[in-house]
Coordinates of N, CA, C and O in Angstrom, one line a residue:
M140 N 1.0 -1.1 -0.1 CA -0.1 -0.1 0.2 C 1.0 1.4 0.1 O 0.5 2.1 -0.8
K141 N 1.9 1.5 0.5 CA 3.0 2.4 0.9 C 3.5 2.7 -0.4 O 3.7 3.9 -1.3
S142 N 3.9 1.4 -1.2 CA 4.4 1.7 -2.7 C 3.5 2.3 -3.6 O 3.6 3.3 -4.2
L143 N 1.9 1.6 -3.6 CA 1.1 2.5 -4.1 C 1.0 4.1 -4.0 O 0.8 4.5 -5.1
L144 N 1.1 4.1 -2.6 CA 0.5 5.9 -2.5 C 1.8 6.4 -2.8 O 1.6 7.7 -3.3
A145 N 3.2 5.9 -2.9 CA 4.1 6.6 -3.6 C 4.2 7.0 -4.8 O 4.6 7.7 -5.4
T146 N 3.8 6.0 -5.4 CA 3.6 6.0 -7.1 C 2.5 6.8 -7.3 O 2.8 7.9 -8.4
L147 N 1.1 6.7 -6.7 CA 0.4 7.6 -6.7 C 0.8 9.4 -6.8 O 0.7 10.3 -7.2
A148 N 1.5 9.4 -5.7 CA 2.2 10.7 -5.4 C 3.0 11.3 -6.4 O 3.3 12.5 -6.9
L149 N 4.0 10.2 -7.0 CA 4.9 10.8 -8.0 C 4.2 11.5 -9.2 O 4.6 12.3 -9.4
T150 N 3.2 10.3 -9.3 CA 2.4 10.6 -10.6 C 1.5 11.9 -10.7 O 1.4 12.9 -11.6
T151 N 0.9 12.1 -9.5 CA -0.1 13.5 -9.3 C 1.0 14.5 -9.1 O 0.7 15.7 -9.4
A152 N 2.2 14.4 -8.4 CA 2.9 15.5 -8.4 C 3.4 15.9 -9.6 O 3.6 17.0 -9.7
L153 N 3.5 15.4 -10.8 CA 4.2 15.8 -12.1 C 2.7 16.3 -12.9 O 3.0 17.3 -13.4
T154 N 1.3 16.0 -12.5 CA 0.3 16.1 -13.3 C -0.3 17.3 -12.7 O -0.8 18.0 -13.2
L155 N -0.6 16.9 -11.5 CA -1.4 18.2 -10.2 C -0.9 18.0 -9.0 O -1.0 17.5 -8.0
P156 N 0.0 19.2 -9.4 CA 0.9 19.4 -7.8 C -0.2 19.6 -6.8 O 0.5 19.6 -5.8
G157 N -1.4 20.4 -7.0 CA -2.1 20.9 -5.9 C -2.5 19.5 -4.6 O -2.7 19.6 -3.5
I158 N -2.5 18.4 -5.3 CA -3.1 17.2 -5.1 C -1.9 16.7 -3.8 O -2.0 16.1 -2.7
A159 N -0.8 16.7 -4.0 CA 0.3 16.0 -3.4 C 1.5 17.0 -3.0 O 1.5 17.5 -3.8
A160 N 1.9 16.9 -1.6 CA 2.8 17.8 -1.4 C 4.1 17.6 -2.3 O 4.5 16.3 -2.4
A161 N 4.4 18.7 -2.9 CA 5.7 18.5 -3.9 C 6.6 19.8 -3.7 O 6.0 20.7 -3.3
R162 N 7.9 19.4 -4.3 CA 8.4 20.7 -4.3 C 9.1 20.5 -5.8 O 9.6 19.5 -6.3
P163 N 9.6 22.0 -6.5 CA 10.1 21.9 -7.7 C 11.6 21.2 -7.3 O 12.5 21.6 -6.4
V164 N 12.0 20.8 -8.1 CA 13.5 19.9 -8.4 C 14.1 20.0 -9.8 O 13.2 19.8 -10.6
T165 N 15.1 20.7 -9.9 CA 16.1 20.9 -11.0 C 17.0 19.6 -11.0 O 17.9 19.2 -10.2
L166 N 16.8 18.9 -12.1 CA 17.7 17.7 -12.6 C 18.6 18.5 -13.8 O 18.1 19.0 -14.7
T167 N 20.2 18.2 -13.5 CA 20.8 18.7 -14.6 C 22.0 17.5 -14.9 O 22.4 17.1 -14.0
T168 N 21.6 17.3 -15.9 CA 22.5 15.8 -16.7 C 23.5 16.8 -17.5 O 23.0 17.2 -18.7
T169 N 24.8 16.5 -17.5 CA 25.8 17.0 -18.4 C 26.6 15.8 -19.1 O 27.0 15.1 -18.4
L170 N 26.6 16.1 -20.5 CA 27.1 14.6 -21.0 C 28.7 15.0 -21.3 O 29.0 15.9 -21.6
S171 N 29.4 13.9 -21.2 CA 30.8 13.9 -21.8 C 30.9 14.2 -23.3 O 29.9 14.2 -24.2
S172 N 32.3 14.6 -23.2 CA 32.5 14.9 -24.8 C 33.0 13.2 -25.6 O 34.1 13.4 -25.9
Y173 N 32.2 12.7 -25.8 CA 32.3 11.3 -25.9 C 32.3 11.1 -27.6 O 32.7 9.8 -28.0
G174 N 32.1 11.9 -28.4 CA 32.7 12.0 -29.8 C 31.6 11.1 -30.8 O 32.0 10.2 -31.6
G175 N 30.3 10.9 -30.3 CA 29.5 10.5 -30.9 C 28.0 11.5 -31.3 O 28.0 12.6 -30.9
D176 N 26.9 10.9 -31.9 CA 25.8 11.4 -31.9 C 25.2 12.0 -30.6 O 25.7 11.5 -29.5
G177 N 23.9 12.8 -30.6 CA 23.1 12.8 -29.7 C 22.9 11.3 -28.7 O 22.6 10.8 -29.2
A178 N 22.7 11.9 -27.5 CA 22.3 10.7 -26.6 C 20.8 10.9 -26.3 O 20.2 12.1 -26.1
Y179 N 20.0 9.6 -26.1 CA 18.6 9.5 -25.6 C 18.9 9.4 -24.3 O 19.7 8.3 -23.9
L180 N 18.0 10.0 -23.5 CA 18.1 9.7 -22.1 C 16.7 9.5 -21.6 O 15.8 10.0 -21.9
A181 N 16.3 8.5 -20.7 CA 15.2 8.5 -19.8 C 15.7 8.3 -18.4 O 16.5 7.7 -18.0
L182 N 14.9 9.3 -17.7 CA 14.6 9.4 -16.5 C 13.7 8.8 -15.6 O 12.5 9.0 -16.0
Y183 N 14.1 8.0 -14.7 CA 13.1 7.4 -14.1 C 13.4 6.9 -12.5 O 14.2 6.9 -12.3
V184 N 12.4 6.6 -11.8 CA 12.4 6.4 -10.4 C 11.9 5.2 -10.1 O 11.1 4.3 -10.8
T185 N 12.7 4.4 -9.1 CA 12.7 2.8 -8.6 C 12.0 3.1 -7.2 O 12.6 3.9 -6.4
D186 N 11.7 2.3 -6.7 CA 11.3 2.2 -5.2 C 12.2 1.7 -4.4 O 13.2 1.1 -5.4
A187 N 12.2 1.5 -3.0 CA 13.2 0.7 -2.5 C 13.5 -0.4 -2.6 O 14.5 -1.2 -2.3
S188 N 12.3 -1.3 -3.4 CA 13.0 -2.7 -3.4 C 13.1 -2.8 -4.9 O 13.5 -4.0 -5.5
G189 N 13.5 -1.8 -5.7 CA 13.9 -1.9 -7.0 C 12.9 -1.7 -8.2 O 13.2 -1.9 -9.2
A190 N 11.8 -1.7 -7.7 CA 10.3 -2.0 -8.5 C 10.0 -0.4 -9.2 O 10.4 0.6 -8.5
Y191 N 9.8 -0.2 -10.3 CA 9.5 0.8 -11.3 C 8.6 1.7 -10.5 O 7.6 0.7 -10.5
A192 N 8.6 2.8 -10.5 CA 7.8 3.6 -10.0 C 7.1 4.8 -10.8 O 6.0 5.1 -10.6
G193 N 8.0 5.1 -12.0 CA 7.6 6.0 -12.6 C 8.6 6.6 -13.5 O 9.6 6.4 -13.2
S194 N 8.3 7.4 -14.7 CA 9.0 8.0 -15.4 C 8.9 9.5 -15.3 O 8.0 10.1 -15.1
L195 N 10.0 10.3 -15.4 CA 10.3 11.7 -15.2 C 10.3 12.4 -16.7 O 9.8 13.3 -17.1
W196 N 11.1 12.0 -17.6 CA 11.4 12.9 -18.6 C 12.1 11.6 -19.8 O 13.0 10.6 -19.2
M197 N 12.3 12.0 -20.8 CA 12.5 11.4 -21.7 C 13.7 12.5 -22.7 O 12.7 13.4 -23.1
A198 N 14.5 12.6 -23.2 CA 15.3 13.2 -24.1 C 15.7 12.3 -25.6 O 16.0 11.5 -25.7
G199 N 15.0 13.0 -26.6 CA 15.1 12.2 -27.8 C 13.7 11.7 -28.2 O 12.9 11.4 -27.6
G200 N 13.4 12.0 -29.7 CA 12.0 11.8 -30.0 C 11.5 11.0 -31.0 O 10.3 10.5 -31.3
K201 N 12.5 10.0 -31.3 CA 12.2 9.1 -32.4 C 12.3 7.7 -31.6 O 12.6 6.9 -31.0
S202 N 10.9 7.1 -31.3 CA 10.8 5.9 -30.6 C 11.2 4.6 -31.0 O 11.4 3.9 -30.4
K203 N 11.7 4.5 -32.2 CA 12.4 3.4 -32.8 C 13.7 3.3 -31.9 O 14.3 1.7 -31.9
Y204 N 14.5 4.2 -31.1 CA 15.7 4.3 -30.4 C 15.4 4.1 -28.9 O 16.1 3.5 -28.4
Y205 N 14.0 3.8 -28.5 CA 13.5 3.6 -26.8 C 14.2 2.3 -26.6 O 14.5 2.1 -25.2
E206 N 13.8 1.4 -27.3 CA 14.5 -0.3 -26.7 C 15.7 -0.2 -26.3 O 16.3 -0.9 -25.7
H207 N 16.7 0.9 -27.0 CA 17.8 0.8 -26.5 C 18.3 1.3 -25.1 O 19.3 1.5 -24.4
L208 N 17.1 2.1 -24.5 CA 17.2 2.6 -23.1 C 16.4 1.4 -22.5 O 15.6 1.3 -22.0
T209 N 17.3 0.4 -22.1 CA 17.0 -1.0 -22.0 C 16.2 -1.3 -20.6 O 15.5 -1.8 -20.6
D210 N 17.2 -0.9 -19.7 CA 16.3 -0.8 -18.1 C 14.9 -0.2 -18.1 O 14.1 -0.7 -17.7
W211 N 14.7 0.8 -18.4 CA 13.5 1.7 -18.9 C 12.4 0.9 -19.6 O 11.4 0.6 -19.3
Y212 N 13.1 0.4 -20.8 CA 11.8 -0.3 -21.5 C 11.8 -1.3 -20.9 O 10.5 -2.0 -21.2
R213 N 12.6 -2.0 -20.3 CA 12.3 -3.4 -19.8 C 11.0 -3.1 -18.5 O 10.0 -3.9 -18.4
A214 N 11.1 -2.1 -17.9 CA 10.2 -1.7 -17.0 C 9.0 -1.1 -17.4 O 7.7 -1.2 -16.7
T215 N 9.0 -0.6 -18.7 CA 7.7 0.1 -19.2 C 7.0 -0.6 -20.6 O 6.1 -0.2 -20.9
G216 N 7.9 -1.6 -21.1 CA 7.6 -2.1 -22.2 C 7.3 -1.1 -23.1 O 6.9 -1.0 -24.6
G217 N 8.0 0.0 -23.1 CA 8.3 1.2 -24.2 C 6.9 2.2 -24.2 O 7.1 2.8 -25.0
D218 N 6.4 1.9 -23.3 CA 4.8 2.8 -23.2 C 5.2 4.3 -22.7 O 5.7 4.6 -21.6
T219 N 5.3 5.3 -23.7 CA 5.8 6.7 -23.9 C 4.9 7.4 -22.9 O 4.6 8.4 -22.7
A220 N 3.7 6.7 -22.8 CA 2.6 7.3 -22.5 C 2.9 7.5 -21.0 O 2.0 8.4 -19.7
Q221 N 3.8 6.7 -20.1 CA 4.4 7.2 -18.7 C 5.3 8.1 -18.4 O 5.6 8.3 -17.3
V222 N 5.7 8.4 -19.9 CA 6.5 9.4 -19.7 C 5.8 11.0 -19.4 O 5.0 11.4 -20.0
D223 N 6.0 12.1 -18.4 CA 5.6 13.4 -18.5 C 6.1 14.2 -19.4 O 5.2 15.2 -19.6
G224 N 7.2 14.0 -19.9 CA 8.0 15.0 -20.4 C 8.5 13.9 -21.5 O 9.6 13.3 -21.4
I225 N 8.6 14.4 -22.8 CA 9.5 13.9 -23.9 C 9.9 15.0 -24.5 O 8.8 16.1 -25.5
T226 N 11.0 15.2 -24.6 CA 11.6 16.5 -26.0 C 12.1 15.6 -27.2 O 11.9 14.5 -27.2
G227 N 11.9 16.5 -28.2 CA 12.2 15.9 -29.5 C 13.6 16.0 -30.1 O 14.0 15.4 -30.8
A228 N 14.3 16.3 -28.8 CA 16.0 16.3 -29.3 C 16.8 15.5 -28.4 O 16.3 15.6 -27.1
S229 N 17.5 14.7 -29.0 CA 18.6 14.2 -28.1 C 19.4 15.2 -27.3 O 19.5 16.2 -27.8
V230 N 20.4 14.8 -26.6 CA 21.3 15.5 -25.9 C 22.8 15.5 -26.7 O 23.2 14.3 -26.5
G231 N 23.4 16.7 -27.1 CA 24.5 16.4 -27.6 C 25.8 16.2 -26.6 O 25.7 16.5 -25.6
A232 N 26.6 15.5 -27.5 CA 28.1 15.6 -26.5 C 28.4 16.6 -25.9 O 28.5 17.7 -27.0
G233 N 28.9 16.8 -24.8 CA 29.4 17.7 -24.1 C 28.3 18.5 -23.4 O 28.5 19.6 -23.0
R234 N 27.1 18.7 -24.2 CA 25.7 19.6 -23.8 C 25.1 19.3 -22.3 O 25.4 17.9 -21.6
T235 N 24.4 20.1 -21.7 CA 23.6 19.7 -20.4 C 22.3 20.0 -20.9 O 21.7 21.1 -21.7
L236 N 21.7 19.1 -20.1 CA 19.9 18.7 -20.1 C 19.7 19.1 -18.8 O 20.0 18.9 -17.9
E237 N 18.9 20.3 -18.5 CA 18.3 20.9 -17.2 C 16.8 21.3 -17.2 O 16.3 21.4 -18.1
I238 N 16.4 20.3 -16.4 CA 14.7 20.3 -16.4 C 14.5 20.6 -15.2 O 15.1 20.0 -13.8
T239 N 13.5 21.3 -14.9 CA 12.9 21.4 -13.5 C 11.4 20.8 -13.3 O 10.5 21.1 -14.4
L240 N 10.9 20.0 -12.4 CA 9.9 19.2 -12.1 C 9.5 19.0 -10.8 O 10.1 19.3 -9.9
D241 N 8.0 19.2 -10.5 CA 7.5 19.0 -9.2 C 7.6 17.5 -9.0 O 7.0 17.2 -9.4
L242 N 8.4 17.4 -7.7 CA 8.7 15.7 -7.2 C 7.7 15.8 -5.9 O 8.2 16.9 -5.2
A243 N 7.1 14.9 -5.8 CA 6.5 14.7 -4.3 C 7.4 14.3 -3.5 O 8.4 13.7 -3.4
D244 N 6.9 15.1 -2.5 CA 7.7 15.0 -0.8 C 8.2 13.8 -0.6 O 9.3 13.1 0.0
A245 N 7.2 12.7 -0.7 CA 7.1 11.5 -0.1 C 8.5 10.3 -0.9 O 8.7 9.3 -0.6
L246 N 8.8 11.1 -1.9 CA 9.9 10.4 -2.6 C 11.1 10.7 -2.3 O 12.3 9.8 -2.3
F247 N 11.7 11.6 -1.5 CA 13.0 11.7 -0.7 C 13.1 10.9 0.8 O 12.1 11.1 1.3
D248 N 14.1 10.7 0.7 CA 14.5 10.1 2.1 C 13.6 9.0 2.4 O 13.2 8.3 3.7
A249 N 13.0 8.0 1.3 CA 12.2 7.0 1.6 C 12.6 6.0 0.8 O 11.8 4.8 0.5
G250 N 13.7 5.6 0.4 CA 14.4 4.6 -0.3 C 14.1 4.7 -2.0 O 14.3 3.6 -2.6
Y251 N 13.9 5.9 -2.7 CA 13.7 5.9 -3.9 C 14.8 6.4 -4.5 O 15.7 6.8 -4.2
T252 N 15.3 5.9 -5.8 CA 16.2 5.7 -6.6 C 16.1 6.3 -8.0 O 15.4 6.0 -8.7
L253 N 16.6 7.8 -8.3 CA 16.7 8.0 -9.5 C 17.5 7.3 -10.7 O 18.7 7.2 -10.1
H254 N 17.0 7.1 -11.7 CA 17.9 6.2 -12.8 C 17.8 7.2 -13.9 O 17.0 7.6 -14.3
I255 N 18.9 7.0 -14.6 CA 19.1 7.5 -16.0 C 19.9 6.5 -17.0 O 21.1 6.0 -16.6
D256 N 18.9 6.4 -17.9 CA 19.5 5.2 -18.8 C 19.8 6.1 -20.3 O 19.3 6.7 -20.5
A257 N 20.8 5.6 -21.1 CA 21.4 6.5 -21.9 C 21.7 5.5 -23.0 O 22.0 4.4 -23.0
A258 N 21.3 6.1 -24.4 CA 21.7 5.0 -25.7 C 21.9 6.1 -26.7 O 21.7 7.4 -26.6
V259 N 23.4 5.8 -27.5 CA 24.0 6.8 -28.4 C 24.1 5.9 -29.6 O 24.3 4.8 -29.5
E260 N 23.2 6.2 -31.0 CA 23.4 5.9 -32.2 C 25.0 5.4 -32.7 O 25.6 6.0 -32.1
D261 N 25.0 3.7 -32.9 CA 26.5 3.3 -33.0 C 27.4 3.7 -32.0 O 28.6 3.3 -32.5
M262 N 27.0 3.5 -30.7 CA 27.6 3.2 -29.5 C 26.7 2.5 -28.9 O 25.8 2.3 -28.8
R263 N 27.8 2.0 -27.7 CA 27.2 1.0 -26.8 C 25.9 1.7 -26.1 O 26.5 3.0 -25.5
D264 N 25.0 0.7 -25.7 CA 24.1 1.6 -24.8 C 24.3 1.4 -23.4 O 25.2 1.0 -23.0
S265 N 23.9 2.4 -22.5 CA 24.2 2.4 -21.1 C 23.0 2.3 -20.3 O 22.6 3.5 -19.5
P266 N 22.6 1.2 -20.0 CA 21.4 1.4 -19.0 C 21.8 1.4 -17.7 O 23.3 1.3 -17.5
N267 N 21.3 2.1 -16.8 CA 21.4 2.6 -15.4 C 23.1 3.2 -15.4 O 23.7 2.9 -14.6
E268 N 22.9 4.3 -16.4 CA 24.1 5.0 -16.5 C 24.3 5.9 -15.2 O 25.4 6.0 -14.9
V269 N 23.0 6.4 -14.7 CA 23.2 7.1 -13.4 C 22.2 6.4 -12.5 O 20.9 6.2 -12.9
A270 N 22.4 5.9 -11.3 CA 21.4 5.5 -10.2 C 21.6 6.4 -8.8 O 22.9 6.2 -8.1
V271 N 21.0 7.3 -8.6 CA 21.5 8.0 -7.2 C 20.0 8.0 -6.5 O 18.8 8.4 -6.9
P272 N 20.2 7.6 -4.9 CA 19.3 7.7 -4.1 C 18.8 9.5 -3.9 O 19.4 10.1 -4.0
L273 N 17.5 9.6 -3.6 CA 16.8 11.0 -3.9 C 16.5 10.9 -2.0 O 15.9 10.5 -1.6
T274 N 17.3 12.0 -1.6 CA 17.5 12.1 -0.5 C 17.6 13.7 -0.4 O 18.4 14.2 -1.7
T275 N 17.4 13.9 0.7 CA 17.4 15.7 0.9 C 18.9 15.9 1.1 O 19.7 17.0 0.6
S276 N 19.6 15.1 1.6 CA 21.0 15.6 1.9 C 22.0 15.2 0.7 O 22.9 15.9 0.5
G277 N 21.1 14.6 -0.6 CA 22.1 14.4 -1.6 C 22.0 15.5 -2.6 O 22.9 15.3 -3.6
A278 N 21.2 16.3 -2.2 CA 20.8 17.4 -3.4 C 21.7 18.4 -3.3 O 22.6 18.7 -2.5
G279 N 22.1 18.6 -4.7 CA 23.6 19.7 -4.8 C 24.5 18.9 -4.9 O 25.9 19.5 -5.4
T280 N 24.8 17.4 -4.7 CA 26.2 16.7 -4.9 C 26.2 16.0 -6.6 O 25.1 14.9 -6.7
P281 N 27.0 16.5 -7.1 CA 26.9 15.9 -8.8 C 27.6 14.4 -8.0 O 28.3 14.1 -7.8
V282 N 27.4 13.6 -9.1 CA 27.7 12.3 -9.3 C 28.1 12.0 -11.0 O 27.2 12.4 -11.9
Q283 N 28.9 11.0 -11.1 CA 29.3 10.8 -12.5 C 28.6 9.8 -12.8 O 28.8 8.5 -12.2
G284 N 28.6 9.6 -14.2 CA 27.8 8.5 -14.8 C 28.6 7.4 -15.0 O 30.1 7.6 -15.1
R285 N 28.5 6.2 -15.6 CA 29.3 5.2 -16.4 C 30.0 5.7 -17.5 O 30.8 4.9 -17.7
R286 N 29.3 5.9 -18.5 CA 29.8 6.0 -19.6 C 29.7 7.6 -20.3 O 30.9 8.1 -21.0
Y287 N 28.5 7.8 -20.6 CA 28.0 9.2 -21.3 C 27.9 10.4 -20.7 O 28.0 11.5 -20.5
V288 N 27.4 10.3 -19.4 CA 27.0 11.3 -18.3 C 28.2 11.7 -17.7 O 28.9 11.0 -16.8
A289 N 28.7 13.0 -17.8 CA 29.9 13.6 -17.0 C 29.8 14.0 -15.6 O 30.4 13.5 -14.7
S290 N 28.3 14.3 -15.2 CA 27.8 14.8 -14.1 C 26.2 15.3 -14.1 O 26.0 15.4 -14.9
F291 N 25.6 14.4 -13.0 CA 24.4 14.4 -12.6 C 24.5 14.8 -11.4 O 24.8 14.7 -10.5
A292 N 23.3 16.1 -11.1 CA 22.7 16.5 -9.9 C 21.3 17.0 -9.8 O 20.8 17.4 -10.7
Y293 N 20.8 16.9 -8.9 CA 19.5 17.4 -8.6 C 19.6 18.2 -7.3 O 20.3 18.5 -6.5
D294 N 18.5 19.3 -7.5 CA 18.7 20.8 -6.7 C 17.3 21.0 -6.2 O 16.4 20.9 -7.0
M295 N 17.1 21.2 -5.1 CA 15.7 21.9 -4.6 C 15.7 23.1 -4.1 O 16.7 23.5 -3.8

């Protein structure tokens, strides 16, 4: 029941901020200069048991590439209706994606993890490129990705 309520809080905080206690959170993802095409990124959340809780954002508009965001795709079956924001553009090497979303307070300090899957055409896919626990103390602390993300941080 707690997981269901937290998932509901996640989705309602993004679509109807007045229903759930939420705060604006800025997610900043800076890509390294990896020397390839733009990256497709899927930002999503899992609960304390590792179960998919919801999608936050996707950079890249061509659905034929979504299956390369393998962990996100496995969790959602590629259902883009679960993504609250999809941009038409991928994120270029060395560029920064900065988005601000209203995230439910229930996601912080409750065992939730924000994940980023990354994929670049003609290069290796990078599922779980970034996995960072959502904690109030972790806000503002940059973390490095595994392959394409030079740094990721969230600020409240």
